């Protein structure tokens, strides 16, 4: 799997997710085998480029692999400028978001709202591709709604505009995250364009990833919500997809150690005032895969000291080990 001049280590990618794919999480997923990880979505509004929030979103570490940054906007010149700024900050791949279904993004005519305007899509893509020397990729949905599925049209525009890879979430904007992913439409796009196509949506197991790749003919899969509380999924998917063998989940001891390291890295990355709050949602996701019936989530969410969070987690994991 190549994107421009970059050779990826495999065909299993981590999706950009707002409030989730920060530096600590990208490093963790890369350690477990993600072939490429994307930063959280960056706004093209120049007023927010130099804020603390943007600084944290752009923070990259070599351990996370290739520095791929996703941007969102609707003005061709503004989004091209944002791409240049991000490349100056170290972005090695620029990904354009035309798939986000959030109302606050769509109201600004960004994200999946752009799928309604193919001419504007072309303008944006051409401006960005011409503005930077790094590969530019695009993430879309199958269309704005079920009556207007135009992913094949948008894919052809992307290819003509110089986009180096296309990710398709197999739902329309109208669907949000409901129903089943439309792999038929991803397959149709793959048959119509020659650029790499990345399948996204409902990939929560190694077996599902393998079947999606085989059915759609896609060049890679992108995992989003399936990685929440489950970063070791990448290792399982990589093993089955690349070698045909199945890797079992890590032991409870390994999981506990990884979770503690992740929470500690969040404290360090965000600082004590913010880190413990960010840690809460990750612990909730981890608990779903370890002991979903536990009341520990409520206990953990009441803790306001980072060190106390780590102590409580260790005690909780010890109680599970001891039955």
PDB file of C-alpha atoms in Angstrom:
ATOM      1  CA  UNK A   1       0.000   0.000   0.000  1.00  0.00           C
ATOM      2  CA  UNK A   2       1.499   3.304  -1.146  1.00  0.00           C
ATOM      3  CA  UNK A   3       0.295   6.873  -0.795  1.00  0.00           C
ATOM      4  CA  UNK A   4       2.354   9.025  -3.090  1.00  0.00           C
ATOM      5  CA  UNK A   5       5.996   8.389  -2.259  1.00  0.00           C
ATOM      6  CA  UNK A   6       5.183   6.763   1.086  1.00  0.00           C
ATOM      7  CA  UNK A   7       5.217   3.002   1.456  1.00  0.00           C
ATOM      8  CA  UNK A   8       2.941   1.988   4.328  1.00  0.00           C
ATOM      9  CA  UNK A   9       3.923  -0.952   6.508  1.00  0.00           C
ATOM     10  CA  UNK A  10       0.523  -2.596   5.953  1.00  0.00           C
ATOM     11  CA  UNK A  11      -3.041  -2.021   4.755  1.00  0.00           C
ATOM     12  CA  UNK A  12      -4.690  -1.332   8.115  1.00  0.00           C
ATOM     13  CA  UNK A  13      -5.211   2.348   8.935  1.00  0.00           C
ATOM     14  CA  UNK A  14      -6.518   4.284  11.944  1.00  0.00           C
ATOM     15  CA  UNK A  15      -9.291   6.747  11.105  1.00  0.00           C
ATOM     16  CA  UNK A  16      -9.078  10.377  12.207  1.00  0.00           C
ATOM     17  CA  UNK A  17     -11.543  10.901  15.072  1.00  0.00           C
ATOM     18  CA  UNK A  18     -12.181  14.203  16.819  1.00  0.00           C
ATOM     19  CA  UNK A  19     -11.254  14.116  20.486  1.00  0.00           C
ATOM     20  CA  UNK A  20      -9.741  10.640  20.151  1.00  0.00           C
ATOM     21  CA  UNK A  21      -6.811  10.321  17.740  1.00  0.00           C
ATOM     22  CA  UNK A  22      -4.422  12.483  19.701  1.00  0.00           C
ATOM     23  CA  UNK A  23      -0.711  11.757  19.855  1.00  0.00           C
ATOM     24  CA  UNK A  24      -0.890   9.203  22.725  1.00  0.00           C
ATOM     25  CA  UNK A  25      -3.617   7.165  21.013  1.00  0.00           C
ATOM     26  CA  UNK A  26      -1.927   7.297  17.598  1.00  0.00           C
ATOM     27  CA  UNK A  27       1.339   6.051  19.129  1.00  0.00           C
ATOM     28  CA  UNK A  28      -0.486   3.202  20.850  1.00  0.00           C
ATOM     29  CA  UNK A  29      -2.330   2.082  17.708  1.00  0.00           C
ATOM     30  CA  UNK A  30       0.879   2.313  15.667  1.00  0.00           C
ATOM     31  CA  UNK A  31       2.641   0.138  18.251  1.00  0.00           C
ATOM     32  CA  UNK A  32      -0.058  -2.498  17.756  1.00  0.00           C
ATOM     33  CA  UNK A  33       0.267  -2.433  13.987  1.00  0.00           C
ATOM     34  CA  UNK A  34      -1.674   0.457  12.466  1.00  0.00           C
ATOM     35  CA  UNK A  35       0.003   1.120   9.114  1.00  0.00           C
ATOM     36  CA  UNK A  36      -0.989   4.797   9.104  1.00  0.00           C
ATOM     37  CA  UNK A  37      -2.628   7.009  11.708  1.00  0.00           C
ATOM     38  CA  UNK A  38      -4.366  10.327  11.118  1.00  0.00           C
ATOM     39  CA  UNK A  39      -4.529  13.312  13.442  1.00  0.00           C
ATOM     40  CA  UNK A  40      -7.783  14.769  14.640  1.00  0.00           C
ATOM     41  CA  UNK A  41      -9.548  17.038  12.159  1.00  0.00           C
ATOM     42  CA  UNK A  42      -8.048  20.526  11.969  1.00  0.00           C
ATOM     43  CA  UNK A  43     -10.168  23.542  11.067  1.00  0.00           C
ATOM     44  CA  UNK A  44      -9.049  25.760   8.188  1.00  0.00           C
ATOM     45  CA  UNK A  45     -10.092  28.841  10.161  1.00  0.00           C
ATOM     46  CA  UNK A  46      -6.814  30.803  10.580  1.00  0.00           C
ATOM     47  CA  UNK A  47      -8.028  32.199  13.921  1.00  0.00           C
ATOM     48  CA  UNK A  48      -7.573  28.792  15.572  1.00  0.00           C
ATOM     49  CA  UNK A  49      -4.289  27.689  13.976  1.00  0.00           C
ATOM     50  CA  UNK A  50      -2.100  28.921  16.814  1.00  0.00           C
ATOM     51  CA  UNK A  51      -4.317  28.000  19.783  1.00  0.00           C
ATOM     52  CA  UNK A  52      -3.297  25.523  22.476  1.00  0.00           C
ATOM     53  CA  UNK A  53      -5.983  23.113  21.229  1.00  0.00           C
ATOM     54  CA  UNK A  54      -4.539  23.174  17.718  1.00  0.00           C
ATOM     55  CA  UNK A  55      -1.007  22.751  19.035  1.00  0.00           C
ATOM     56  CA  UNK A  56      -2.025  19.575  20.836  1.00  0.00           C
ATOM     57  CA  UNK A  57      -3.888  18.253  17.808  1.00  0.00           C
ATOM     58  CA  UNK A  58      -0.865  18.778  15.593  1.00  0.00           C
ATOM     59  CA  UNK A  59       1.640  17.331  18.054  1.00  0.00           C
ATOM     60  CA  UNK A  60       3.360  14.406  16.409  1.00  0.00           C
ATOM     61  CA  UNK A  61       5.770  11.738  17.549  1.00  0.00           C
ATOM     62  CA  UNK A  62       8.001   9.584  15.367  1.00  0.00           C
ATOM     63  CA  UNK A  63       6.582   6.493  17.067  1.00  0.00           C
ATOM     64  CA  UNK A  64       3.193   7.268  15.489  1.00  0.00           C
ATOM     65  CA  UNK A  65       4.688   6.804  12.025  1.00  0.00           C
ATOM     66  CA  UNK A  66       4.031   9.021   9.005  1.00  0.00           C
ATOM     67  CA  UNK A  67       2.581  12.384  10.042  1.00  0.00           C
ATOM     68  CA  UNK A  68      -0.832  12.492   8.334  1.00  0.00           C
ATOM     69  CA  UNK A  69      -3.008  15.511   9.185  1.00  0.00           C
ATOM     70  CA  UNK A  70      -6.692  15.877   8.338  1.00  0.00           C
ATOM     71  CA  UNK A  71      -8.155  19.303   7.569  1.00  0.00           C
ATOM     72  CA  UNK A  72     -11.731  20.469   7.022  1.00  0.00           C
ATOM     73  CA  UNK A  73     -13.144  23.593   5.431  1.00  0.00           C
ATOM     74  CA  UNK A  74     -15.164  24.885   2.505  1.00  0.00           C
ATOM     75  CA  UNK A  75     -13.237  27.800   0.968  1.00  0.00           C
ATOM     76  CA  UNK A  76     -10.740  26.547  -1.648  1.00  0.00           C
ATOM     77  CA  UNK A  77      -8.126  29.240  -0.994  1.00  0.00           C
ATOM     78  CA  UNK A  78      -8.462  29.014   2.783  1.00  0.00           C
ATOM     79  CA  UNK A  79      -8.183  25.240   2.869  1.00  0.00           C
ATOM     80  CA  UNK A  80      -5.164  25.385   0.542  1.00  0.00           C
ATOM     81  CA  UNK A  81      -3.492  27.857   2.907  1.00  0.00           C
ATOM     82  CA  UNK A  82      -4.281  25.603   5.861  1.00  0.00           C
ATOM     83  CA  UNK A  83      -2.670  22.705   4.026  1.00  0.00           C
ATOM     84  CA  UNK A  84       0.499  24.763   3.473  1.00  0.00           C
ATOM     85  CA  UNK A  85       0.628  25.770   7.146  1.00  0.00           C
ATOM     86  CA  UNK A  86       0.276  22.150   8.240  1.00  0.00           C
ATOM     87  CA  UNK A  87       3.041  21.046   5.876  1.00  0.00           C
ATOM     88  CA  UNK A  88       5.239  23.782   7.339  1.00  0.00           C
ATOM     89  CA  UNK A  89       4.457  22.305  10.771  1.00  0.00           C
ATOM     90  CA  UNK A  90       5.593  18.862   9.607  1.00  0.00           C
ATOM     91  CA  UNK A  91       2.596  17.186   7.942  1.00  0.00           C
ATOM     92  CA  UNK A  92       3.767  14.520   5.478  1.00  0.00           C
ATOM     93  CA  UNK A  93       0.285  13.696   4.154  1.00  0.00           C
ATOM     94  CA  UNK A  94      -2.704  16.054   3.994  1.00  0.00           C
ATOM     95  CA  UNK A  95      -6.149  14.453   4.219  1.00  0.00           C
ATOM     96  CA  UNK A  96      -9.235  16.479   3.307  1.00  0.00           C
ATOM     97  CA  UNK A  97     -12.389  15.741   5.278  1.00  0.00           C
ATOM     98  CA  UNK A  98     -15.562  15.471   3.204  1.00  0.00           C
ATOM     99  CA  UNK A  99     -17.091  12.762   5.347  1.00  0.00           C
ATOM    100  CA  UNK A 100     -17.822  14.241   8.763  1.00  0.00           C
ATOM    101  CA  UNK A 101     -21.601  14.158   9.405  1.00  0.00           C
ATOM    102  CA  UNK A 102     -21.595  16.492  12.441  1.00  0.00           C
ATOM    103  CA  UNK A 103     -24.110  19.338  12.223  1.00  0.00           C
ATOM    104  CA  UNK A 104     -21.661  21.957  13.489  1.00  0.00           C
ATOM    105  CA  UNK A 105     -19.276  21.015  10.659  1.00  0.00           C
ATOM    106  CA  UNK A 106     -21.954  20.694   7.974  1.00  0.00           C
ATOM    107  CA  UNK A 107     -23.490  24.070   8.872  1.00  0.00           C
ATOM    108  CA  UNK A 108     -20.210  25.640   7.757  1.00  0.00           C
ATOM    109  CA  UNK A 109     -20.530  23.785   4.442  1.00  0.00           C
ATOM    110  CA  UNK A 110     -17.630  21.523   5.414  1.00  0.00           C
ATOM    111  CA  UNK A 111     -17.336  17.776   5.905  1.00  0.00           C
ATOM    112  CA  UNK A 112     -19.944  15.660   4.134  1.00  0.00           C
ATOM    113  CA  UNK A 113     -22.034  18.735   3.237  1.00  0.00           C
ATOM    114  CA  UNK A 114     -19.585  19.339   0.381  1.00  0.00           C
ATOM    115  CA  UNK A 115     -20.740  16.160  -1.371  1.00  0.00           C
ATOM    116  CA  UNK A 116     -23.787  18.138  -2.511  1.00  0.00           C
ATOM    117  CA  UNK A 117     -21.564  20.416  -4.614  1.00  0.00           C
ATOM    118  CA  UNK A 118     -19.239  18.461  -6.946  1.00  0.00           C
ATOM    119  CA  UNK A 119     -17.943  21.637  -8.636  1.00  0.00           C
ATOM    120  CA  UNK A 120     -16.852  23.041  -5.287  1.00  0.00           C
ATOM    121  CA  UNK A 121     -15.298  19.682  -4.413  1.00  0.00           C
ATOM    122  CA  UNK A 122     -13.193  19.899  -7.564  1.00  0.00           C
ATOM    123  CA  UNK A 123     -12.099  23.458  -6.779  1.00  0.00           C
ATOM    124  CA  UNK A 124     -11.053  22.540  -3.231  1.00  0.00           C
ATOM    125  CA  UNK A 125      -9.129  19.441  -4.299  1.00  0.00           C
ATOM    126  CA  UNK A 126      -7.290  21.206  -7.112  1.00  0.00           C
ATOM    127  CA  UNK A 127      -6.366  24.169  -4.881  1.00  0.00           C
ATOM    128  CA  UNK A 128      -4.953  21.924  -2.153  1.00  0.00           C
ATOM    129  CA  UNK A 129      -3.092  19.558  -4.503  1.00  0.00           C
ATOM    130  CA  UNK A 130      -1.469  22.534  -6.251  1.00  0.00           C
ATOM    131  CA  UNK A 131      -0.607  24.251  -2.955  1.00  0.00           C
ATOM    132  CA  UNK A 132       1.519  21.524  -1.339  1.00  0.00           C
ATOM    133  CA  UNK A 133       4.301  19.151  -2.344  1.00  0.00           C
ATOM    134  CA  UNK A 134       3.125  16.270  -0.127  1.00  0.00           C
ATOM    135  CA  UNK A 135       0.497  13.656  -1.069  1.00  0.00           C
ATOM    136  CA  UNK A 136      -3.124  14.765  -0.616  1.00  0.00           C
ATOM    137  CA  UNK A 137      -5.829  12.235   0.249  1.00  0.00           C
ATOM    138  CA  UNK A 138      -9.595  12.534   0.615  1.00  0.00           C
ATOM    139  CA  UNK A 139     -12.187  10.994   2.938  1.00  0.00           C
ATOM    140  CA  UNK A 140     -15.834  10.920   1.875  1.00  0.00           C
ATOM    141  CA  UNK A 141     -19.139   9.171   2.471  1.00  0.00           C
ATOM    142  CA  UNK A 142     -21.240   7.456  -0.190  1.00  0.00           C
ATOM    143  CA  UNK A 143     -23.306  10.627  -0.613  1.00  0.00           C
ATOM    144  CA  UNK A 144     -25.375  13.259   1.158  1.00  0.00           C
ATOM    145  CA  UNK A 145     -28.454  11.044   1.445  1.00  0.00           C
ATOM    146  CA  UNK A 146     -29.901   7.834   0.001  1.00  0.00           C
ATOM    147  CA  UNK A 147     -31.400   9.693  -2.964  1.00  0.00           C
ATOM    148  CA  UNK A 148     -28.058  11.286  -3.830  1.00  0.00           C
ATOM    149  CA  UNK A 149     -25.332   8.673  -3.575  1.00  0.00           C
ATOM    150  CA  UNK A 150     -22.635  10.226  -5.731  1.00  0.00           C
ATOM    151  CA  UNK A 151     -19.460   8.596  -4.409  1.00  0.00           C
ATOM    152  CA  UNK A 152     -18.448   7.331  -7.860  1.00  0.00           C
ATOM    153  CA  UNK A 153     -18.734  10.854  -9.313  1.00  0.00           C
ATOM    154  CA  UNK A 154     -16.736  12.347  -6.418  1.00  0.00           C
ATOM    155  CA  UNK A 155     -14.125   9.592  -6.705  1.00  0.00           C
ATOM    156  CA  UNK A 156     -13.569  10.365 -10.378  1.00  0.00           C
ATOM    157  CA  UNK A 157     -13.223  14.079  -9.568  1.00  0.00           C
ATOM    158  CA  UNK A 158     -10.693  13.173  -6.858  1.00  0.00           C
ATOM    159  CA  UNK A 159      -8.649  11.071  -9.266  1.00  0.00           C
ATOM    160  CA  UNK A 160      -8.687  13.812 -11.933  1.00  0.00           C
ATOM    161  CA  UNK A 161      -7.653  16.406  -9.337  1.00  0.00           C
ATOM    162  CA  UNK A 162      -4.517  14.564  -8.249  1.00  0.00           C
ATOM    163  CA  UNK A 163      -5.757  12.959  -5.019  1.00  0.00           C
ATOM    164  CA  UNK A 164      -3.387  10.106  -4.061  1.00  0.00           C
ATOM    165  CA  UNK A 165      -5.817   7.909  -2.092  1.00  0.00           C
ATOM    166  CA  UNK A 166      -9.527   7.920  -1.315  1.00  0.00           C
ATOM    167  CA  UNK A 167     -11.198   6.687   1.871  1.00  0.00           C
ATOM    168  CA  UNK A 168     -14.920   5.928   1.753  1.00  0.00           C
ATOM    169  CA  UNK A 169     -17.078   5.509   4.832  1.00  0.00           C
ATOM    170  CA  UNK A 170     -19.849   3.226   3.631  1.00  0.00           C
ATOM    171  CA  UNK A 171     -22.773   5.395   4.703  1.00  0.00           C
ATOM    172  CA  UNK A 172     -24.453   8.570   3.526  1.00  0.00           C
ATOM    173  CA  UNK A 173     -24.409  11.679   5.686  1.00  0.00           C
ATOM    174  CA  UNK A 174     -28.120  11.097   6.354  1.00  0.00           C
ATOM    175  CA  UNK A 175     -27.314   7.669   7.824  1.00  0.00           C
ATOM    176  CA  UNK A 176     -24.869   9.126  10.378  1.00  0.00           C
ATOM    177  CA  UNK A 177     -23.639   5.894  12.022  1.00  0.00           C
ATOM    178  CA  UNK A 178     -26.909   3.968  11.799  1.00  0.00           C
ATOM    179  CA  UNK A 179     -27.574   0.843   9.755  1.00  0.00           C
ATOM    180  CA  UNK A 180     -24.964  -1.224   7.974  1.00  0.00           C
ATOM    181  CA  UNK A 181     -22.056   0.036   5.901  1.00  0.00           C
ATOM    182  CA  UNK A 182     -22.665  -0.001   2.130  1.00  0.00           C
ATOM    183  CA  UNK A 183     -19.795  -2.109   0.861  1.00  0.00           C
ATOM    184  CA  UNK A 184     -21.460  -2.404  -2.571  1.00  0.00           C
ATOM    185  CA  UNK A 185     -20.837   1.305  -3.142  1.00  0.00           C
ATOM    186  CA  UNK A 186     -17.206   1.058  -2.028  1.00  0.00           C
ATOM    187  CA  UNK A 187     -16.785  -1.832  -4.476  1.00  0.00           C
ATOM    188  CA  UNK A 188     -18.346   0.263  -7.248  1.00  0.00           C
ATOM    189  CA  UNK A 189     -15.892   3.101  -6.615  1.00  0.00           C
ATOM    190  CA  UNK A 190     -12.909   0.745  -6.620  1.00  0.00           C
ATOM    191  CA  UNK A 191     -13.980  -0.555 -10.030  1.00  0.00           C
ATOM    192  CA  UNK A 192     -14.166   2.975 -11.466  1.00  0.00           C
ATOM    193  CA  UNK A 193     -10.881   4.575 -10.354  1.00  0.00           C
ATOM    194  CA  UNK A 194      -7.222   3.583 -10.353  1.00  0.00           C
ATOM    195  CA  UNK A 195      -6.101   5.451  -7.208  1.00  0.00           C
ATOM    196  CA  UNK A 196      -5.924   3.481  -3.926  1.00  0.00           C
ATOM    197  CA  UNK A 197      -9.333   3.075  -2.269  1.00  0.00           C
ATOM    198  CA  UNK A 198      -9.621   2.591   1.493  1.00  0.00           C
ATOM    199  CA  UNK A 199     -12.767   0.971   2.913  1.00  0.00           C
ATOM    200  CA  UNK A 200     -14.156   2.337   6.174  1.00  0.00           C
ATOM    201  CA  UNK A 201     -17.185   1.484   8.292  1.00  0.00           C
ATOM    202  CA  UNK A 202     -18.164  -1.278  10.740  1.00  0.00           C
ATOM    203  CA  UNK A 203     -14.739  -2.945  10.763  1.00  0.00           C
ATOM    204  CA  UNK A 204     -14.578  -4.355  14.284  1.00  0.00           C
ATOM    205  CA  UNK A 205     -12.742  -7.661  13.847  1.00  0.00           C
ATOM    206  CA  UNK A 206      -9.965  -9.255  11.841  1.00  0.00           C
ATOM    207  CA  UNK A 207     -12.453 -11.481  10.043  1.00  0.00           C
ATOM    208  CA  UNK A 208     -14.598  -8.489   9.059  1.00  0.00           C
ATOM    209  CA  UNK A 209     -11.562  -6.593   7.762  1.00  0.00           C
ATOM    210  CA  UNK A 210     -10.519  -9.550   5.613  1.00  0.00           C
ATOM    211  CA  UNK A 211     -13.999 -10.040   4.182  1.00  0.00           C
ATOM    212  CA  UNK A 212     -14.385  -6.321   3.395  1.00  0.00           C
ATOM    213  CA  UNK A 213     -11.051  -6.260   1.555  1.00  0.00           C
ATOM    214  CA  UNK A 214     -11.971  -9.346  -0.431  1.00  0.00           C
ATOM    215  CA  UNK A 215     -15.507  -8.204  -1.292  1.00  0.00           C
ATOM    216  CA  UNK A 216     -14.774  -4.579  -2.189  1.00  0.00           C
ATOM    217  CA  UNK A 217     -11.355  -5.101  -3.751  1.00  0.00           C
ATOM    218  CA  UNK A 218     -10.207  -2.098  -1.692  1.00  0.00           C
ATOM    219  CA  UNK A 219      -6.508  -1.486  -1.246  1.00  0.00           C
ATOM    220  CA  UNK A 220      -6.773  -1.005   2.525  1.00  0.00           C
ATOM    221  CA  UNK A 221      -9.201  -0.784   5.424  1.00  0.00           C
ATOM    222  CA  UNK A 222      -9.588   2.053   7.898  1.00  0.00           C
ATOM    223  CA  UNK A 223     -10.680   1.336  11.462  1.00  0.00           C
ATOM    224  CA  UNK A 224     -12.428   3.997  13.530  1.00  0.00           C
ATOM    225  CA  UNK A 225     -14.887   3.170  16.309  1.00  0.00           C
ATOM    226  CA  UNK A 226     -13.704  -0.447  16.351  1.00  0.00           C
ATOM    227  CA  UNK A 227     -10.399   0.720  17.851  1.00  0.00           C
ATOM    228  CA  UNK A 228     -11.979   2.452  20.852  1.00  0.00           C
ATOM    229  CA  UNK A 229     -10.823   0.579  23.930  1.00  0.00           C
ATOM    230  CA  UNK A 230      -9.337  -1.993  21.557  1.00  0.00           C
ATOM    231  CA  UNK A 231      -6.031  -0.755  20.066  1.00  0.00           C
ATOM    232  CA  UNK A 232      -4.748  -4.346  19.847  1.00  0.00           C
ATOM    233  CA  UNK A 233      -7.315  -4.947  17.087  1.00  0.00           C
ATOM    234  CA  UNK A 234      -4.740  -3.702  14.578  1.00  0.00           C
ATOM    235  CA  UNK A 235      -2.392  -6.560  15.421  1.00  0.00           C
ATOM    236  CA  UNK A 236      -5.115  -9.136  14.861  1.00  0.00           C
ATOM    237  CA  UNK A 237      -6.211  -7.567  11.585  1.00  0.00           C
ATOM    238  CA  UNK A 238      -2.647  -7.248  10.297  1.00  0.00           C
ATOM    239  CA  UNK A 239      -1.907 -10.873  11.109  1.00  0.00           C
ATOM    240  CA  UNK A 240      -5.001 -12.263   9.383  1.00  0.00           C
ATOM    241  CA  UNK A 241      -4.895  -9.936   6.376  1.00  0.00           C
ATOM    242  CA  UNK A 242      -1.154 -10.046   5.730  1.00  0.00           C
ATOM    243  CA  UNK A 243      -0.226 -13.600   6.753  1.00  0.00           C
ATOM    244  CA  UNK A 244      -3.508 -15.500   7.012  1.00  0.00           C
ATOM    245  CA  UNK A 245      -2.901 -16.404  10.647  1.00  0.00           C
ATOM    246  CA  UNK A 246      -5.005 -15.440  13.635  1.00  0.00           C
ATOM    247  CA  UNK A 247      -3.452 -13.649  16.603  1.00  0.00           C
ATOM    248  CA  UNK A 248      -5.337 -14.009  19.838  1.00  0.00           C
ATOM    249  CA  UNK A 249      -6.053 -10.974  22.008  1.00  0.00           C
ATOM    250  CA  UNK A 250      -3.385  -9.952  24.525  1.00  0.00           C
ATOM    251  CA  UNK A 251      -3.536 -11.426  27.995  1.00  0.00           C
ATOM    252  CA  UNK A 252      -5.311  -9.539  30.753  1.00  0.00           C
ATOM    253  CA  UNK A 253      -1.916  -8.636  32.229  1.00  0.00           C
ATOM    254  CA  UNK A 254      -0.782  -7.108  28.937  1.00  0.00           C
ATOM    255  CA  UNK A 255      -4.021  -5.195  28.521  1.00  0.00           C
ATOM    256  CA  UNK A 256      -3.836  -3.813  32.044  1.00  0.00           C
ATOM    257  CA  UNK A 257      -0.253  -2.698  31.523  1.00  0.00           C
ATOM    258  CA  UNK A 258      -1.098  -0.995  28.215  1.00  0.00           C
ATOM    259  CA  UNK A 259      -4.111   0.782  29.706  1.00  0.00           C
ATOM    260  CA  UNK A 260      -2.085   2.124  32.616  1.00  0.00           C
ATOM    261  CA  UNK A 261       0.612   3.368  30.236  1.00  0.00           C
ATOM    262  CA  UNK A 262      -2.009   4.994  28.002  1.00  0.00           C
ATOM    263  CA  UNK A 263      -3.685   6.823  30.878  1.00  0.00           C
ATOM    264  CA  UNK A 264      -0.317   7.963  32.221  1.00  0.00           C
ATOM    265  CA  UNK A 265       0.645   9.264  28.758  1.00  0.00           C
ATOM    266  CA  UNK A 266      -2.631  11.247  28.600  1.00  0.00           C
ATOM    267  CA  UNK A 267      -1.780  12.871  31.944  1.00  0.00           C
ATOM    268  CA  UNK A 268       1.660  13.806  30.663  1.00  0.00           C
ATOM    269  CA  UNK A 269       0.481  14.999  27.251  1.00  0.00           C
ATOM    270  CA  UNK A 270      -2.428  17.175  28.380  1.00  0.00           C
ATOM    271  CA  UNK A 271      -1.199  18.137  31.820  1.00  0.00           C
ATOM    272  CA  UNK A 272      -2.818  17.375  35.155  1.00  0.00           C
ATOM    273  CA  UNK A 273      -5.709  19.819  34.763  1.00  0.00           C
ATOM    274  CA  UNK A 274      -6.974  18.252  31.540  1.00  0.00           C
ATOM    275  CA  UNK A 275      -5.413  14.803  31.348  1.00  0.00           C
ATOM    276  CA  UNK A 276      -7.589  13.129  33.972  1.00  0.00           C
ATOM    277  CA  UNK A 277     -10.749  14.282  32.159  1.00  0.00           C
ATOM    278  CA  UNK A 278      -9.579  12.941  28.794  1.00  0.00           C
ATOM    279  CA  UNK A 279      -8.699   9.649  30.484  1.00  0.00           C
ATOM    280  CA  UNK A 280     -12.287   9.005  31.582  1.00  0.00           C
ATOM    281  CA  UNK A 281     -13.721   8.218  28.133  1.00  0.00           C
ATOM    282  CA  UNK A 282     -10.832   5.911  27.261  1.00  0.00           C
ATOM    283  CA  UNK A 283     -11.240   3.961  30.494  1.00  0.00           C
ATOM    284  CA  UNK A 284     -14.972   3.615  29.763  1.00  0.00           C
ATOM    285  CA  UNK A 285     -14.158   2.119  26.351  1.00  0.00           C
ATOM    286  CA  UNK A 286     -11.542  -0.217  27.812  1.00  0.00           C
ATOM    287  CA  UNK A 287     -14.015  -1.454  30.426  1.00  0.00           C
ATOM    288  CA  UNK A 288     -16.448  -2.496  27.684  1.00  0.00           C
ATOM    289  CA  UNK A 289     -13.947  -5.091  26.572  1.00  0.00           C
ATOM    290  CA  UNK A 290     -12.760  -6.178  30.009  1.00  0.00           C
ATOM    291  CA  UNK A 291     -15.658  -6.035  32.455  1.00  0.00           C
ATOM    292  CA  UNK A 292     -18.678  -4.209  30.960  1.00  0.00           C
ATOM    293  CA  UNK A 293     -20.951  -4.955  33.929  1.00  0.00           C
ATOM    294  CA  UNK A 294     -18.614  -3.304  36.424  1.00  0.00           C
ATOM    295  CA  UNK A 295     -19.549  -0.187  38.400  1.00  0.00           C
ATOM    296  CA  UNK A 296     -15.915   0.920  38.327  1.00  0.00           C
ATOM    297  CA  UNK A 297     -16.663   3.497  35.608  1.00  0.00           C
ATOM    298  CA  UNK A 298     -18.668   5.589  38.062  1.00  0.00           C
ATOM    299  CA  UNK A 299     -15.936   5.288  40.664  1.00  0.00           C
ATOM    300  CA  UNK A 300     -13.259   6.277  38.173  1.00  0.00           C
ATOM    301  CA  UNK A 301     -15.208   9.269  36.839  1.00  0.00           C
ATOM    302  CA  UNK A 302     -15.430  10.731  40.343  1.00  0.00           C
ATOM    303  CA  UNK A 303     -11.637  10.886  40.691  1.00  0.00           C
ATOM    304  CA  UNK A 304     -10.073  14.281  39.997  1.00  0.00           C
ATOM    305  CA  UNK A 305      -6.396  13.527  40.662  1.00  0.00           C
ATOM    306  CA  UNK A 306      -4.250  11.856  37.970  1.00  0.00           C
ATOM    307  CA  UNK A 307      -2.222   9.783  40.426  1.00  0.00           C
ATOM    308  CA  UNK A 308      -5.380   8.587  42.140  1.00  0.00           C
ATOM    309  CA  UNK A 309      -6.706   7.457  38.767  1.00  0.00           C
ATOM    310  CA  UNK A 310      -3.659   5.253  38.250  1.00  0.00           C
ATOM    311  CA  UNK A 311      -3.878   3.818  41.776  1.00  0.00           C
ATOM    312  CA  UNK A 312      -7.588   3.072  41.351  1.00  0.00           C
ATOM    313  CA  UNK A 313      -6.996   1.392  37.989  1.00  0.00           C
ATOM    314  CA  UNK A 314      -4.241  -0.785  39.409  1.00  0.00           C
ATOM    315  CA  UNK A 315      -6.410  -1.839  42.336  1.00  0.00           C
ATOM    316  CA  UNK A 316      -9.301  -2.600  39.980  1.00  0.00           C
ATOM    317  CA  UNK A 317      -7.115  -4.740  37.712  1.00  0.00           C
ATOM    318  CA  UNK A 318      -5.711  -6.595  40.727  1.00  0.00           C
ATOM    319  CA  UNK A 319      -9.239  -7.357  41.898  1.00  0.00           C
ATOM    320  CA  UNK A 320     -10.054  -8.865  38.479  1.00  0.00           C
ATOM    321  CA  UNK A 321      -6.891 -10.993  38.546  1.00  0.00           C
ATOM    322  CA  UNK A 322      -7.811 -12.230  42.010  1.00  0.00           C
ATOM    323  CA  UNK A 323     -11.293 -13.149  40.882  1.00  0.00           C
TER     324      UNK A 323
END
